[in-house]
């Protein structure tokens, strides 16, 4: 498989980097700096692999005991977290391959987000549960919930707030230290499939089952008219479009 990796944080895309990886069907996640790619099968119990994007060298390989449902790199790219369909989260150190923590959330894991200092992990479940875990101890710091299964999670840049969104369209801002809801708003777009937060947490891009992409201001309502896939530029992916609209 050939993966095009561009600088997704700039409005003007960088020259794509061509990376040759094995043919693979499953989940792929790029690290924050774009220097690593993680892949794992979603259809069967399989092996989690991580490659360096510059060289194509495999730097991590681990056979998992559970079916994977989602992946996340830590901001410092030292750790990889794997959420599973059985409700467990496995957190491993990439350099050593050692398991740092095994966390039991309960329901199938749908979303993961590391804190900016990579010391904590917020986990969202299919049952709407949200838990903040301290990775050094494996203890739950805070537990709270939403009305439907969690689609997306993100920390604010200063680590003070957590942004979450459920499949029912409820978007909430939480105080990370206490788990107290600071604000919640419902996005009137049925059958949400994907939601991605802007870096400052003020906007979100959503895609519904009808393939409509829309950007929302989480404080004042819709910030733009719906954008269909026909508005994609040449060679632009849906992720490229989301980054162009939000960043």
Short mmCIF file of C-alpha atoms in Angstrom, two decimals:
data_model
loop_
_atom_site.label_atom_id
_atom_site.label_comp_id
_atom_site.label_asym_id
_atom_site.label_seq_id
_atom_site.Cartn_x
_atom_site.Cartn_y
_atom_site.Cartn_z
CA UNK A 1 0.00 0.00 0.00
CA UNK A 2 1.25 3.49 -0.77
CA UNK A 3 0.39 6.22 1.75
CA UNK A 4 0.55 9.94 0.92
CA UNK A 5 1.56 11.89 3.99
CA UNK A 6 1.22 15.68 3.81
CA UNK A 7 1.46 18.41 6.39
CA UNK A 8 -2.17 18.49 7.56
CA UNK A 9 -1.65 21.51 9.83
CA UNK A 10 -0.99 23.94 6.99
CA UNK A 11 -3.53 25.48 4.62
CA UNK A 12 -1.05 24.96 1.78
CA UNK A 13 -0.23 21.23 1.63
CA UNK A 14 3.41 20.24 1.70
CA UNK A 15 4.87 18.05 -1.02
CA UNK A 16 3.47 14.55 -0.33
CA UNK A 17 5.85 11.90 0.95
CA UNK A 18 5.51 8.49 -0.68
CA UNK A 19 5.73 5.64 1.81
CA UNK A 20 5.62 2.03 0.69
CA UNK A 21 3.88 -0.21 3.21
CA UNK A 22 2.57 -3.77 2.91
CA UNK A 23 -0.90 -4.22 1.41
CA UNK A 24 -3.22 -4.01 4.38
CA UNK A 25 -6.92 -3.86 5.20
CA UNK A 26 -7.66 -2.35 8.57
CA UNK A 27 -7.14 0.76 10.67
CA UNK A 28 -4.24 3.12 9.99
CA UNK A 29 -3.25 6.07 12.20
CA UNK A 30 -0.51 8.63 11.59
CA UNK A 31 1.49 10.00 14.54
CA UNK A 32 1.22 13.73 15.40
CA UNK A 33 4.47 14.64 13.61
CA UNK A 34 3.76 12.33 10.67
CA UNK A 35 6.94 10.36 11.35
CA UNK A 36 5.18 7.06 12.15
CA UNK A 37 2.22 5.04 10.89
CA UNK A 38 0.40 2.41 12.95
CA UNK A 39 -1.80 -0.28 11.38
CA UNK A 40 -3.95 -3.09 12.69
CA UNK A 41 -6.77 -5.27 11.39
CA UNK A 42 -10.32 -4.47 12.52
CA UNK A 43 -11.75 -7.76 11.23
CA UNK A 44 -9.77 -10.25 13.27
CA UNK A 45 -7.37 -10.55 16.16
CA UNK A 46 -4.13 -9.43 14.57
CA UNK A 47 -0.76 -7.79 14.93
CA UNK A 48 -0.27 -4.11 15.60
CA UNK A 49 2.59 -2.77 13.51
CA UNK A 50 4.28 0.63 13.42
CA UNK A 51 6.54 1.91 10.64
CA UNK A 52 8.80 4.93 10.24
CA UNK A 53 7.34 6.96 7.40
CA UNK A 54 10.67 8.30 6.17
CA UNK A 55 12.39 4.93 5.80
CA UNK A 56 9.50 2.43 5.77
CA UNK A 57 11.28 0.52 8.56
CA UNK A 58 9.08 -1.52 10.89
CA UNK A 59 9.81 -0.39 14.46
CA UNK A 60 7.04 -2.12 16.45
CA UNK A 61 5.10 -5.37 16.21
CA UNK A 62 2.79 -6.88 18.80
CA UNK A 63 0.19 -9.64 18.57
CA UNK A 64 -2.97 -8.53 20.35
CA UNK A 65 -5.26 -10.80 22.32
CA UNK A 66 -8.39 -8.75 21.57
CA UNK A 67 -10.12 -7.37 18.47
CA UNK A 68 -9.06 -3.75 17.92
CA UNK A 69 -11.57 -0.92 17.44
CA UNK A 70 -9.46 2.26 17.57
CA UNK A 71 -5.85 3.51 17.88
CA UNK A 72 -4.11 6.64 19.18
CA UNK A 73 -0.53 7.89 19.45
CA UNK A 74 0.54 9.94 22.47
CA UNK A 75 1.55 13.55 21.66
CA UNK A 76 5.22 12.76 22.43
CA UNK A 77 4.95 9.67 20.17
CA UNK A 78 6.36 7.52 22.94
CA UNK A 79 3.18 5.50 23.47
CA UNK A 80 0.51 3.79 21.37
CA UNK A 81 -2.96 3.03 22.76
CA UNK A 82 -5.23 0.37 21.30
CA UNK A 83 -8.93 0.31 22.14
CA UNK A 84 -10.65 -3.05 21.74
CA UNK A 85 -14.13 -4.37 21.06
CA UNK A 86 -14.00 -6.19 24.39
CA UNK A 87 -13.76 -2.93 26.36
CA UNK A 88 -10.04 -3.04 27.14
CA UNK A 89 -7.36 -0.47 26.28
CA UNK A 90 -3.76 -1.59 25.92
CA UNK A 91 -1.07 1.09 26.16
CA UNK A 92 2.42 0.14 25.00
CA UNK A 93 5.78 1.89 24.89
CA UNK A 94 6.85 1.97 21.25
CA UNK A 95 10.63 1.90 21.75
CA UNK A 96 10.70 -1.09 24.11
CA UNK A 97 7.51 -2.86 23.04
CA UNK A 98 6.54 -3.24 26.69
CA UNK A 99 2.92 -2.92 27.83
CA UNK A 100 2.64 0.12 30.07
CA UNK A 101 -1.00 -0.31 31.11
CA UNK A 102 -4.06 -2.47 30.48
CA UNK A 103 -7.25 -0.57 31.24
CA UNK A 104 -10.74 -2.05 31.60
CA UNK A 105 -13.35 0.47 30.48
CA UNK A 106 -16.34 -1.85 30.15
CA UNK A 107 -18.08 -1.39 26.80
CA UNK A 108 -16.45 -1.49 23.36
CA UNK A 109 -13.92 1.33 22.99
CA UNK A 110 -14.87 3.93 20.38
CA UNK A 111 -12.50 6.88 21.00
CA UNK A 112 -9.19 7.67 22.68
CA UNK A 113 -7.29 10.89 23.43
CA UNK A 114 -4.03 11.45 25.31
CA UNK A 115 -3.47 14.54 27.45
CA UNK A 116 -0.88 16.98 26.04
CA UNK A 117 1.74 15.73 28.52
CA UNK A 118 0.99 12.08 27.56
CA UNK A 119 0.38 11.22 31.24
CA UNK A 120 -3.38 10.62 31.05
CA UNK A 121 -5.77 9.00 28.60
CA UNK A 122 -9.46 9.76 28.17
CA UNK A 123 -11.44 6.80 26.86
CA UNK A 124 -14.91 6.79 25.33
CA UNK A 125 -17.10 3.70 25.14
CA UNK A 126 -20.02 2.52 23.02
CA UNK A 127 -22.22 2.83 26.11
CA UNK A 128 -21.46 6.57 26.33
CA UNK A 129 -19.04 6.15 29.23
CA UNK A 130 -16.08 8.50 29.53
CA UNK A 131 -13.15 7.84 31.86
CA UNK A 132 -9.90 9.69 32.47
CA UNK A 133 -7.09 7.25 33.30
CA UNK A 134 -3.75 8.01 34.93
CA UNK A 135 -1.34 5.84 32.98
CA UNK A 136 1.39 5.58 35.63
CA UNK A 137 -1.01 3.98 38.13
CA UNK A 138 -3.75 2.53 35.90
CA UNK A 139 -6.33 4.30 38.06
CA UNK A 140 -9.50 6.13 36.97
CA UNK A 141 -9.25 9.82 37.87
CA UNK A 142 -12.73 10.84 36.71
CA UNK A 143 -15.76 9.07 35.23
CA UNK A 144 -18.71 10.70 33.43
CA UNK A 145 -20.96 9.93 30.46
CA UNK A 146 -23.01 11.08 27.49
CA UNK A 147 -26.31 10.05 25.94
CA UNK A 148 -24.96 7.79 23.17
CA UNK A 149 -21.75 6.11 22.13
CA UNK A 150 -18.71 8.32 21.83
CA UNK A 151 -17.56 9.25 18.34
CA UNK A 152 -14.68 11.59 19.06
CA UNK A 153 -12.46 12.89 21.88
CA UNK A 154 -9.82 15.60 22.15
CA UNK A 155 -7.89 17.51 24.80
CA UNK A 156 -7.41 21.26 24.65
CA UNK A 157 -3.81 22.35 24.01
CA UNK A 158 -3.37 23.37 27.66
CA UNK A 159 -4.86 20.11 28.97
CA UNK A 160 -7.53 21.96 30.95
CA UNK A 161 -10.53 20.86 28.89
CA UNK A 162 -11.79 17.74 27.13
CA UNK A 163 -14.04 17.85 24.08
CA UNK A 164 -16.32 14.91 23.35
CA UNK A 165 -19.03 14.11 20.85
CA UNK A 166 -21.61 11.35 20.80
CA UNK A 167 -23.26 9.61 17.86
CA UNK A 168 -26.50 11.39 18.76
CA UNK A 169 -24.81 14.74 18.02
CA UNK A 170 -24.28 15.95 21.58
CA UNK A 171 -20.97 17.85 21.86
CA UNK A 172 -19.67 18.64 25.35
CA UNK A 173 -16.80 20.55 26.90
CA UNK A 174 -15.55 19.08 30.18
CA UNK A 175 -13.22 20.34 32.87
CA UNK A 176 -10.38 17.80 32.70
CA UNK A 177 -9.50 18.04 36.39
CA UNK A 178 -13.00 17.25 37.65
CA UNK A 179 -15.04 15.77 34.80
CA UNK A 180 -17.62 18.53 35.24
CA UNK A 181 -19.50 19.53 32.08
CA UNK A 182 -18.83 23.19 31.23
CA UNK A 183 -21.10 23.29 28.18
CA UNK A 184 -23.06 20.92 25.95
CA UNK A 185 -24.72 21.53 22.60
CA UNK A 186 -26.54 19.29 20.16
CA UNK A 187 -25.54 19.40 16.51
CA UNK A 188 -28.76 19.05 14.43
CA UNK A 189 -27.27 16.64 11.90
CA UNK A 190 -28.74 13.10 12.01
CA UNK A 191 -26.77 9.87 11.74
CA UNK A 192 -23.33 11.32 12.51
CA UNK A 193 -20.46 9.09 11.45
CA UNK A 194 -17.38 11.29 11.93
CA UNK A 195 -16.62 14.40 13.97
CA UNK A 196 -13.23 16.12 14.17
CA UNK A 197 -12.43 19.05 16.48
CA UNK A 198 -10.37 22.09 15.55
CA UNK A 199 -7.21 22.63 17.67
CA UNK A 200 -8.87 25.33 19.80
CA UNK A 201 -12.04 23.28 20.30
CA UNK A 202 -14.28 26.05 19.03
CA UNK A 203 -15.27 24.34 15.78
CA UNK A 204 -16.01 20.83 14.62
CA UNK A 205 -16.32 19.22 11.21
CA UNK A 206 -18.93 16.49 10.90
CA UNK A 207 -19.95 13.94 8.30
CA UNK A 208 -23.33 12.28 8.29
CA UNK A 209 -24.51 9.02 6.74
CA UNK A 210 -25.71 11.10 3.79
CA UNK A 211 -22.10 12.06 3.02
CA UNK A 212 -22.61 15.72 3.93
CA UNK A 213 -19.61 17.47 5.47
CA UNK A 214 -20.36 20.54 7.57
CA UNK A 215 -18.39 22.84 9.87
CA UNK A 216 -20.02 24.00 13.11
CA UNK A 217 -19.19 26.73 15.58
CA UNK A 218 -19.70 25.04 18.92
CA UNK A 219 -20.72 28.29 20.60
CA UNK A 220 -22.99 30.05 18.09
CA UNK A 221 -24.31 27.34 15.76
CA UNK A 222 -23.55 26.56 12.10
CA UNK A 223 -20.44 28.37 10.86
CA UNK A 224 -20.69 27.30 7.22
CA UNK A 225 -23.08 25.78 4.73
CA UNK A 226 -22.80 22.00 4.22
CA UNK A 227 -19.93 21.00 1.94
CA UNK A 228 -20.45 17.93 -0.22
CA UNK A 229 -17.71 15.67 -1.51
CA UNK A 230 -18.10 17.29 -4.93
CA UNK A 231 -16.27 20.31 -3.50
CA UNK A 232 -13.07 18.36 -2.98
CA UNK A 233 -10.11 19.76 -4.86
CA UNK A 234 -8.05 17.61 -7.21
CA UNK A 235 -6.21 14.85 -5.31
CA UNK A 236 -7.78 16.06 -2.03
CA UNK A 237 -9.04 13.53 0.51
CA UNK A 238 -11.88 14.06 3.00
CA UNK A 239 -9.25 14.52 5.74
CA UNK A 240 -7.48 17.16 3.62
CA UNK A 241 -10.78 19.02 3.26
CA UNK A 242 -11.48 18.87 6.99
CA UNK A 243 -8.00 20.25 7.73
CA UNK A 244 -8.46 23.01 5.15
CA UNK A 245 -11.74 24.07 6.75
CA UNK A 246 -10.68 23.86 10.39
CA UNK A 247 -6.99 24.77 10.55
#
